[in-house]
Tab-separated table of C-alpha atoms in Angstrom:
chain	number	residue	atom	x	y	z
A	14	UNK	CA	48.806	-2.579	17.582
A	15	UNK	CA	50.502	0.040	20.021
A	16	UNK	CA	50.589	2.327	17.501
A	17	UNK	CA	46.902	2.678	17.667
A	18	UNK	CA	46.608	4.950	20.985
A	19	UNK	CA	49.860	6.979	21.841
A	20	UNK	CA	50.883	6.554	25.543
A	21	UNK	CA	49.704	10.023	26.665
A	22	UNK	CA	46.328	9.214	25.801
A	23	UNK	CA	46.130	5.587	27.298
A	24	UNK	CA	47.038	6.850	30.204
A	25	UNK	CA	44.286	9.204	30.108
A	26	UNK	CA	41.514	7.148	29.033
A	27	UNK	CA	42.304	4.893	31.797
A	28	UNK	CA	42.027	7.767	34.382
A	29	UNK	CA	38.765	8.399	32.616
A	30	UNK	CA	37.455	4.498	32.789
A	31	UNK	CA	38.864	4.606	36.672
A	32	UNK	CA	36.671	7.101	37.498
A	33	UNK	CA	33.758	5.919	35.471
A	34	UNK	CA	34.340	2.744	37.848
A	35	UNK	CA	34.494	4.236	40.944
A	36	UNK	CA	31.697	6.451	40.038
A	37	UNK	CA	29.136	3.232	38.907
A	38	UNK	CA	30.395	1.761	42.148
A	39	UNK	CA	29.140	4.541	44.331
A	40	UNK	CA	25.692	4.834	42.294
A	41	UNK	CA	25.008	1.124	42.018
A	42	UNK	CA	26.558	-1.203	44.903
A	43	UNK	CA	26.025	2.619	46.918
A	44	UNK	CA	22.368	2.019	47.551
A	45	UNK	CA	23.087	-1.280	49.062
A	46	UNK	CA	25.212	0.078	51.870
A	47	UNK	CA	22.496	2.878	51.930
A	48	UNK	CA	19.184	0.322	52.220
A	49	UNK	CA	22.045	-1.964	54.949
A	50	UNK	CA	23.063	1.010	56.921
A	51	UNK	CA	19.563	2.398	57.363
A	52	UNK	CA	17.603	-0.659	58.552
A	53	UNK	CA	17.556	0.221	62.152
A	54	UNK	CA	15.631	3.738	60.699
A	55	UNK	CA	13.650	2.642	58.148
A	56	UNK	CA	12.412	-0.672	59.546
A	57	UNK	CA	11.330	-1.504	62.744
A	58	UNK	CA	9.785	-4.709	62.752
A	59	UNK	CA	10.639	-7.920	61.743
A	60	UNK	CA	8.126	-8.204	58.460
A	61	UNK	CA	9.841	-4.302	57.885
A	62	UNK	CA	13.032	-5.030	58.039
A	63	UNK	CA	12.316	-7.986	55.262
A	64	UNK	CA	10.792	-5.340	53.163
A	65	UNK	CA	13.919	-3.743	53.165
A	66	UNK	CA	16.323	-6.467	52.574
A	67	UNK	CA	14.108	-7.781	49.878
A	68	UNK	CA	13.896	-4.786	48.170
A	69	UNK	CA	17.981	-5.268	47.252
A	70	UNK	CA	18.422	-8.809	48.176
A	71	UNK	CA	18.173	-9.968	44.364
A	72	UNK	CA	20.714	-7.440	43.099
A	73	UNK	CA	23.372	-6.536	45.623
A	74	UNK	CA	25.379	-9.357	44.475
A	75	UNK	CA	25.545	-8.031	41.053
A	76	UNK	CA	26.079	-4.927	41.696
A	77	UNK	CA	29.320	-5.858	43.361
A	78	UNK	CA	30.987	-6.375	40.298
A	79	UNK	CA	31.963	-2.561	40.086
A	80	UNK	CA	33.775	-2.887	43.455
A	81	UNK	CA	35.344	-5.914	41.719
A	82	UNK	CA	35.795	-3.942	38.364
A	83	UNK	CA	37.684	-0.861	39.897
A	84	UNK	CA	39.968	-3.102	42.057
A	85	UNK	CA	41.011	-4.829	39.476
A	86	UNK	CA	41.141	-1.534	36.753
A	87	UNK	CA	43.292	-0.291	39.815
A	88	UNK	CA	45.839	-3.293	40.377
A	89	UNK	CA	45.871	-4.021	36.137
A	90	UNK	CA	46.182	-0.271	35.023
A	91	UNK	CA	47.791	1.742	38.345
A	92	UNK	CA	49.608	-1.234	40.240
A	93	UNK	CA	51.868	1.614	42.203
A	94	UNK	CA	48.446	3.265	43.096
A	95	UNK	CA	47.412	-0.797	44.564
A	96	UNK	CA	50.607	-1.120	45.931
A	97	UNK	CA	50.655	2.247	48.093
A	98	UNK	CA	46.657	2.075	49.000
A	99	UNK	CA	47.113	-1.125	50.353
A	100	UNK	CA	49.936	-0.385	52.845
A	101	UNK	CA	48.947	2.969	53.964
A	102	UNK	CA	45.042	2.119	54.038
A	103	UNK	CA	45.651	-1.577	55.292
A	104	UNK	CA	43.611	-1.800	58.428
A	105	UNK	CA	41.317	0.565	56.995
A	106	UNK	CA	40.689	-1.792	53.983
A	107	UNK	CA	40.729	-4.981	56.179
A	108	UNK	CA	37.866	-3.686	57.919
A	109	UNK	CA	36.140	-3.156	54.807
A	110	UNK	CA	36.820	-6.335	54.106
A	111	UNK	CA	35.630	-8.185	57.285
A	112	UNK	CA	32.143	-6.280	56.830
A	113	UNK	CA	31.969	-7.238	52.821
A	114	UNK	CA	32.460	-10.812	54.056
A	115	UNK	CA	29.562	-10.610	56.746
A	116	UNK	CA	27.354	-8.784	54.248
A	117	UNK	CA	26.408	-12.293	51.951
A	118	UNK	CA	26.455	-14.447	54.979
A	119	UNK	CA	24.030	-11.906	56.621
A	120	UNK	CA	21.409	-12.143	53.931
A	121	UNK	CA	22.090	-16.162	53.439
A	122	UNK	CA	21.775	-16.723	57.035
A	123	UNK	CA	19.137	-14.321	58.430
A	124	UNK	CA	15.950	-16.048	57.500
A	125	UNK	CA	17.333	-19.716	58.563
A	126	UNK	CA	15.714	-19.387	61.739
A	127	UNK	CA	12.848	-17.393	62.758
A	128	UNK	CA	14.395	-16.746	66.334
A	129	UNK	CA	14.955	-13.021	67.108
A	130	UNK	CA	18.605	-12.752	68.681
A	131	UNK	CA	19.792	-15.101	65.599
A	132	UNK	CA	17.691	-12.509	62.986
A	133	UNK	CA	19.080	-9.568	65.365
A	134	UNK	CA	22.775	-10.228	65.030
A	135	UNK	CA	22.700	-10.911	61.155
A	136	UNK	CA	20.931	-7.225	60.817
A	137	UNK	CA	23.562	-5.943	62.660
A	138	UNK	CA	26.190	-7.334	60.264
A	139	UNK	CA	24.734	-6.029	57.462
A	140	UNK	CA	24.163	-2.497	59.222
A	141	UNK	CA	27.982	-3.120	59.891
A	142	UNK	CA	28.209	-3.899	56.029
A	143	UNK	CA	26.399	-0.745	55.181
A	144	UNK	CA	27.831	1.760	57.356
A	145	UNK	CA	31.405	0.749	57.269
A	146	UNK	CA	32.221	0.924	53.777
A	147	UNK	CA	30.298	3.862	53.481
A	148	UNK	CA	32.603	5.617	55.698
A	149	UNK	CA	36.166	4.502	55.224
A	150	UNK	CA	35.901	5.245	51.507
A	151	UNK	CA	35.006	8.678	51.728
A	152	UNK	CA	37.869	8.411	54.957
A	153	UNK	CA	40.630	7.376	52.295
A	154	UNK	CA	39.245	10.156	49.676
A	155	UNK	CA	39.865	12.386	52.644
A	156	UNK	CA	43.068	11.095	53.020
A	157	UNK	CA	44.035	11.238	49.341
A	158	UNK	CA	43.072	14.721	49.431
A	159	UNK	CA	45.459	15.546	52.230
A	160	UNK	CA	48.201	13.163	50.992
A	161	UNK	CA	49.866	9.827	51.893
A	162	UNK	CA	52.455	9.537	53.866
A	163	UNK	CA	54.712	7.104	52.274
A	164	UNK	CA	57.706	7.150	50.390
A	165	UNK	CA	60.003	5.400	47.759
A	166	UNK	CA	63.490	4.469	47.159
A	167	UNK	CA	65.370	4.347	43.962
A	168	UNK	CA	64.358	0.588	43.047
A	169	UNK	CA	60.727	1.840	43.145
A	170	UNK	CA	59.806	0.082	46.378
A	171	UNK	CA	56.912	1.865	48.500
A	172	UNK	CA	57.474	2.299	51.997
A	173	UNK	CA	54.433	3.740	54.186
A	174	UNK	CA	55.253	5.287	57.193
A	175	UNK	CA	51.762	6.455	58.830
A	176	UNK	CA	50.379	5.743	61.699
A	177	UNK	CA	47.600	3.285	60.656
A	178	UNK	CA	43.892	3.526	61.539
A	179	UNK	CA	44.157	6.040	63.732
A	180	UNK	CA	45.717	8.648	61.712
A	181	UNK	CA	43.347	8.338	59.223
A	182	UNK	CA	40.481	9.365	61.121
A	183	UNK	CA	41.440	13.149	61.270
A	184	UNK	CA	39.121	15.897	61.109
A	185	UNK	CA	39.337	16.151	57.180
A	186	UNK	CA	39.173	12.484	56.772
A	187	UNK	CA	36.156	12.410	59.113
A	188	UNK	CA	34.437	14.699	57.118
A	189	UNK	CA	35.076	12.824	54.040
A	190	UNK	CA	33.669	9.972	55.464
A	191	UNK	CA	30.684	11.731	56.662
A	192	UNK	CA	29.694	12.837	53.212
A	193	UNK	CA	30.275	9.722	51.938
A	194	UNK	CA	27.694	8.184	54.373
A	195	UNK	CA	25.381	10.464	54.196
A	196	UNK	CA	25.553	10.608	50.587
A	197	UNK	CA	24.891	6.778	50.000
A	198	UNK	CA	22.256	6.280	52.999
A	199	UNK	CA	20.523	9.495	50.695
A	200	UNK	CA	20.892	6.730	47.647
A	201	UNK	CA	19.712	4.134	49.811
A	202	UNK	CA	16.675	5.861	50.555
A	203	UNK	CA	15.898	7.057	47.457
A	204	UNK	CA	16.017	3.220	46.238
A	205	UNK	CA	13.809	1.979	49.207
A	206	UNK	CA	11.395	5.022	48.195
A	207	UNK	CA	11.069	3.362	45.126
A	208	UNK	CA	11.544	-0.389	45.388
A	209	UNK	CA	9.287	-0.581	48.673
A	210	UNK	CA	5.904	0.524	49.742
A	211	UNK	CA	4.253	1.064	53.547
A	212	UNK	CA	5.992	2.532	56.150
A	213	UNK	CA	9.514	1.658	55.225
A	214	UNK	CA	8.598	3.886	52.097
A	215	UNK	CA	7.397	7.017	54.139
A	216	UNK	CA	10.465	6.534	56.467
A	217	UNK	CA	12.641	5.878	53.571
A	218	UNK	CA	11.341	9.768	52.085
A	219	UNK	CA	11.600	11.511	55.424
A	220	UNK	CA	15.014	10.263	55.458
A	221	UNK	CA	15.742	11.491	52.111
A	222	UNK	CA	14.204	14.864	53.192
A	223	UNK	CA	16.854	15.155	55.533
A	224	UNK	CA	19.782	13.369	54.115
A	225	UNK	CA	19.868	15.153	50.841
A	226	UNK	CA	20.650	18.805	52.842
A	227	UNK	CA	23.237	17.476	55.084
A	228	UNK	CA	24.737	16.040	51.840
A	229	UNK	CA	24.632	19.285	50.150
A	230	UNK	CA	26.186	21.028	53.461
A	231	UNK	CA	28.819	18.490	54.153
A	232	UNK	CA	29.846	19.215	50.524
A	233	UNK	CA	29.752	22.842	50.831
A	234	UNK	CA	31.711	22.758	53.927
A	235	UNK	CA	34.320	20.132	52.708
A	236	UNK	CA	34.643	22.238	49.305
A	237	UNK	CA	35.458	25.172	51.703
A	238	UNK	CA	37.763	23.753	53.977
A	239	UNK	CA	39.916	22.948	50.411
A	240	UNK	CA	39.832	26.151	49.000
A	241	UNK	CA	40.962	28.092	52.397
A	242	UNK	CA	42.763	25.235	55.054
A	243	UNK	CA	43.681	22.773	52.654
A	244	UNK	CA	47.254	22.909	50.232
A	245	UNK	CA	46.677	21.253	47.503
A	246	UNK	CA	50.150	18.932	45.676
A	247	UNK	CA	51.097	20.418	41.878
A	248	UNK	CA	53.689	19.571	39.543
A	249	UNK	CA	56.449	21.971	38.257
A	250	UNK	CA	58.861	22.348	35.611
A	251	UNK	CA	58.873	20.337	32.297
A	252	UNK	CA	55.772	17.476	32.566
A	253	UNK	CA	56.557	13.796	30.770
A	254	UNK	CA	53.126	12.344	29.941
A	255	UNK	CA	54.721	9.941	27.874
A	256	UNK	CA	57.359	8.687	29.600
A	257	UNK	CA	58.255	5.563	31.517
A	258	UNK	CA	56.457	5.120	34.782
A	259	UNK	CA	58.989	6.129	37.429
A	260	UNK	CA	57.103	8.209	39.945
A	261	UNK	CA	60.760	9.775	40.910
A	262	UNK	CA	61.421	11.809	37.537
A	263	UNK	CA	59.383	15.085	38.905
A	264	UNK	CA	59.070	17.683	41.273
A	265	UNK	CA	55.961	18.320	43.323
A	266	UNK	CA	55.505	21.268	45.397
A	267	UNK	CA	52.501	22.546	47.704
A	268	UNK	CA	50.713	25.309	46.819
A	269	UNK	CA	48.049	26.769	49.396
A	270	UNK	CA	44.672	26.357	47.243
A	271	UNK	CA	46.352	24.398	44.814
A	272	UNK	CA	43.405	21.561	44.350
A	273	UNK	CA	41.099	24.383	42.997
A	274	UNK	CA	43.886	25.369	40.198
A	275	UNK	CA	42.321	23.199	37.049
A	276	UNK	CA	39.175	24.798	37.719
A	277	UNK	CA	40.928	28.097	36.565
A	278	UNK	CA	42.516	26.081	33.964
A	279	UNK	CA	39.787	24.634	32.623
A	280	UNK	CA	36.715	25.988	33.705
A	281	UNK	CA	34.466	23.389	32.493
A	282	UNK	CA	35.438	21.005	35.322
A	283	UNK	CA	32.788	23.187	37.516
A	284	UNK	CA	30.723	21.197	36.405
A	285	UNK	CA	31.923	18.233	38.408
A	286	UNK	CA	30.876	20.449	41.784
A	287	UNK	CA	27.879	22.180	40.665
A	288	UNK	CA	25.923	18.626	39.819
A	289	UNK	CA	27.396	17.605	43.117
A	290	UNK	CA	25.148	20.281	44.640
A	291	UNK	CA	22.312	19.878	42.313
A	292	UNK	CA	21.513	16.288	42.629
A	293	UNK	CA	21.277	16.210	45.939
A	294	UNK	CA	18.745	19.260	45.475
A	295	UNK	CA	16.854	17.364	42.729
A	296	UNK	CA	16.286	14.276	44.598
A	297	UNK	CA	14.926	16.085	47.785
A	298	UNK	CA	12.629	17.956	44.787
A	299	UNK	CA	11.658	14.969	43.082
A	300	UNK	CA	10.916	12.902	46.221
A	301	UNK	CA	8.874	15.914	48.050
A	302	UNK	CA	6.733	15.524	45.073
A	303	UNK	CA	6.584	12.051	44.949
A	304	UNK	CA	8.672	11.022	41.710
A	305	UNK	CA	10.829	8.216	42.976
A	306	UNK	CA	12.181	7.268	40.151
A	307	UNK	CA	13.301	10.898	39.274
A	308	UNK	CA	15.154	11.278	42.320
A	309	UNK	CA	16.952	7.850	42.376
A	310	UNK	CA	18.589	9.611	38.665
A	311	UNK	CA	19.265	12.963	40.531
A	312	UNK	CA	20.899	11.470	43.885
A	313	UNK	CA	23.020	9.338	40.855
A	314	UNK	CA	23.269	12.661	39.283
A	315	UNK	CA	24.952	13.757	42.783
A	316	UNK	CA	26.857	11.268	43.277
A	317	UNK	CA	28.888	11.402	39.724
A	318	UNK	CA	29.541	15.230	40.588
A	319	UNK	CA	30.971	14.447	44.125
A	320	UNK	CA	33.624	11.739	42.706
A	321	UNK	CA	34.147	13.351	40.369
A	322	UNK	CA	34.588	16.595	41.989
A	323	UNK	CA	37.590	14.808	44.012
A	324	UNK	CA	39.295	13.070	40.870
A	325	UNK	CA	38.972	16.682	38.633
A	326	UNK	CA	40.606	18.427	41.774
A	327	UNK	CA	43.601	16.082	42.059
A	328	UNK	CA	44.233	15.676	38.224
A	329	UNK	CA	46.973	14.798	37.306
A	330	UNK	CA	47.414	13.477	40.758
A	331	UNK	CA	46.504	10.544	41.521
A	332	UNK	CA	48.179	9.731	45.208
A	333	UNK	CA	50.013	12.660	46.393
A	334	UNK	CA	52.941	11.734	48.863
A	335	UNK	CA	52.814	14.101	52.283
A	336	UNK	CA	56.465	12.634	53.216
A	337	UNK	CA	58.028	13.035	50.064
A	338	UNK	CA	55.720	15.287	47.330
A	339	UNK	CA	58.020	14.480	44.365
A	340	UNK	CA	56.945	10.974	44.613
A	341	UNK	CA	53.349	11.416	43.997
A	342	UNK	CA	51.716	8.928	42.029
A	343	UNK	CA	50.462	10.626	38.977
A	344	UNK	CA	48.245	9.356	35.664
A	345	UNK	CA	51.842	9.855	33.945
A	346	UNK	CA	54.196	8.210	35.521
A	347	UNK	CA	52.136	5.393	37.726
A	348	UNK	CA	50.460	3.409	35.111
A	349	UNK	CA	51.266	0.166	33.668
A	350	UNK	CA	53.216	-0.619	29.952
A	351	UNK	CA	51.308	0.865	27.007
A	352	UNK	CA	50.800	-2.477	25.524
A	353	UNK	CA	48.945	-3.743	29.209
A	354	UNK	CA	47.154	-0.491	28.917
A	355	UNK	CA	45.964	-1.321	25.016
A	356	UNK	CA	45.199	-4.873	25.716
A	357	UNK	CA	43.202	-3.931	28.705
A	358	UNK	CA	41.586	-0.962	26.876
A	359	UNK	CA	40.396	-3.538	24.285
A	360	UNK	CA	38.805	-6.098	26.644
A	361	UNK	CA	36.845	-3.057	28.440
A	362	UNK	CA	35.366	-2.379	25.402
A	363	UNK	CA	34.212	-5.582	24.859
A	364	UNK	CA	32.842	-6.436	28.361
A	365	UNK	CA	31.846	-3.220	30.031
A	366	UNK	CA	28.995	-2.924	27.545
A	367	UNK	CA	27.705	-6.538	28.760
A	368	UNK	CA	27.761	-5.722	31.863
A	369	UNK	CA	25.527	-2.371	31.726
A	370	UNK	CA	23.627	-4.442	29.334
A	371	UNK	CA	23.105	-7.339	31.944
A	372	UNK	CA	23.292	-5.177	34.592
A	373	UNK	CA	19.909	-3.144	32.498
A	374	UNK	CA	17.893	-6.629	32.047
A	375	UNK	CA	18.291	-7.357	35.646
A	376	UNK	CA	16.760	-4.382	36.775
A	377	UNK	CA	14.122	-4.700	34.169
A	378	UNK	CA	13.124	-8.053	34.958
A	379	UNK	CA	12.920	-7.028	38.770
A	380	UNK	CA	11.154	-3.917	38.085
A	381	UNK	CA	7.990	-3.647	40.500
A	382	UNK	CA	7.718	-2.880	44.668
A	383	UNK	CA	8.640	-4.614	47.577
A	384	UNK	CA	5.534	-4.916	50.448
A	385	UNK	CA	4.258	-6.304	53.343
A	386	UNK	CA	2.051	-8.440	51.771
A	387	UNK	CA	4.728	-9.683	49.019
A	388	UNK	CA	6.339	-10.970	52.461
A	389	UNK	CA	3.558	-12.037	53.567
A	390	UNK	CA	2.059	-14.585	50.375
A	391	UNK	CA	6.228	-15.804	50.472
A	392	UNK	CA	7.108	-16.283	54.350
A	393	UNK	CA	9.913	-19.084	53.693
A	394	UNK	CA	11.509	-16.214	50.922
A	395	UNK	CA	15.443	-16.856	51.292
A	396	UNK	CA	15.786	-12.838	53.005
């Protein structure tokens, strides 16, 4: 059985699949934290505000199983990669956390009573839910980009030695999270221009009006703060791909502009940036002429290019190390066994086509708009 896939190429697929993750993550459970974080603009009534939370209510639960999915690709495939994120991005991720948690028992709770401080303070958890996530995850890419400070010793122990929340939130990292927001509130209005109708709809396509530029410039301006301010982490000398997964059997070295180097290499990857740029342009298109469903595939689109405009960029890295750069987490040398890679491989193929399946029905079977009057004829709805 191991002789099937060599090593090399394991570990490669499964960089592939973790972006592919991360990547149906941002495009599906995205427009969740978009619809969440933009209630206070897109709804301003009570009845509005239902609209809204209707309009995802039956499918945000689902669509959480690609957060799910790419934790547990990264603890199963990378477990160095889970190991480091979790103590350098610990408070970061707690938060995340605490907000995920307030999320279901926002949209459980909020319609128990009709009284508006009780209905006011579960909206403003799931804002909360929306807004946070939204931002620390584009923070962390930030911080990825920049590199980790954390080291490790020779029995493969991590030790982070940042410091914590605070130090995350520097200019770069900011920025990252601001395009990660804006990004996703873009999805989330795309989705509410499709799912709803009324007002929330016309607010929901003025938003997208505006979001989808300041996604594009965001982009633009992160993309040229890497090229010119930014040093990016590369490997020299002789490269094991196949090798055991010790993290300490290379040399890294900074190289001013280094993140743009595989697009010289392989110029294809341009693609990655260019659709990042493009989908945002297509939805803004698509919704100025009223296609909905047109744009909700181009903002996608966008969002595909912009992930994956970060993972082409870093490949092979994976979690560079600002403290010590020749312990960089790489796909070669931070992956699990080859067998736990197979086995794993196997069971993806098996169950990831389910779930888009599922995933497919459920959307079908929901098809339709969200509306005042839906409300309306179903006033004891559970949202």
């Amino acid at each position: 059985m191991e002789t099937l896939i060599d090593y090399e190429h394991l570990r490669l697929i499964w960089w592939l699949f973790l972006g592919v993750l991360l990547i149906g993550f941002a495009v599906m459970d995205g427009f969740d934290l978009g619809v969440a974080a933009l209630l206070p603009l897109v709804a301003r009534t009570d009845l509005e505000r239902r609209v809204a939370i209707n309009s995802i209510g039956p499918v945000w639960d689902g669509n959480q199983v690609w957060l799910i999915l790419g934790a547990g690709a990264i603890f199963a495939a990378w477990p160095a990669i889970y190991a480091a994120a979790f103590s350098g991005f610990y408070i970061a991720l707690f938060l995340v956390l605490v907000t995920l948690i307030l999320r279901p028992v926002g949209f459980e709770f909020r319609n128990k009573f009709a009284d508006t401080r009780w209905r006011g303070f579960w909206d403003a958890a799931l804002v909360a839910g929306g807004v946070v996530p939204s931002l620390v995850f584009g923070v962390a890419f930030g911080n990825l980009l920049q590199g980790v400070p954390f080291r490790i010793d020779d029995d493969l122990r991590v030790f982070y030695e940042g410091g914590g929340l605070l130090e995350l939130l520097n200019p770069f990292g900011l920025l990252a999270g601001l395009l990660s927001l804006a990004m996703l509130t873009t999805h989330g209005a795309v989705y509410l221009a499709l799912k709803t109708d009324g007002a929330v709809r016309q607010r929901a396509a003025a938003y997208v009006r505006a979001g989808a530029p300041v996604t594009i410039l965001l982009f633009l301006l992160a993309g040229l703060w890497v090229a010119l301010g930014l040093p990016g982490y590369a490997l020299v000398g002789t490269v094991v791909t196949d090798g055991p997964s010790n993290p300490l059997f290379k040399q890294v070295e900074l190289r001013p502009g280094g993140w743009l180097a595989n697009y010289a290499s392989h110029p294809w990857m341009v693609a990655a940036p260019v659709l990042g740029v493009l989908g945002p342009a297509g939805a803004f298109i698509a919704t100025l002429k009223d296609r909905p469903g047109i744009a909700f595939i181009a903002s996608a689109t966008g969002i595909a290019g912009i992930v994956a405009t970060a993972g082409v960029s870093m490949f092979p890295m994976l979690m560079p190390s600002s403290l010590v750069p020749s312990a960089s987490l790489t796909v070669w040398d931070a992956s699990s066994s080859h067998r736990t890679l197979l086995v794993m491989l196997v069971a993806t193929l098996i169950f990831l086509p389910l779930i888009l399946a599922y995933t497919g029905l459920i959307f079908r079977v929901l098809r339709g708009r969200v509306g005042p009057a839906d409300i309306q004829r179903n006033p004891s709805s559970l949202y």
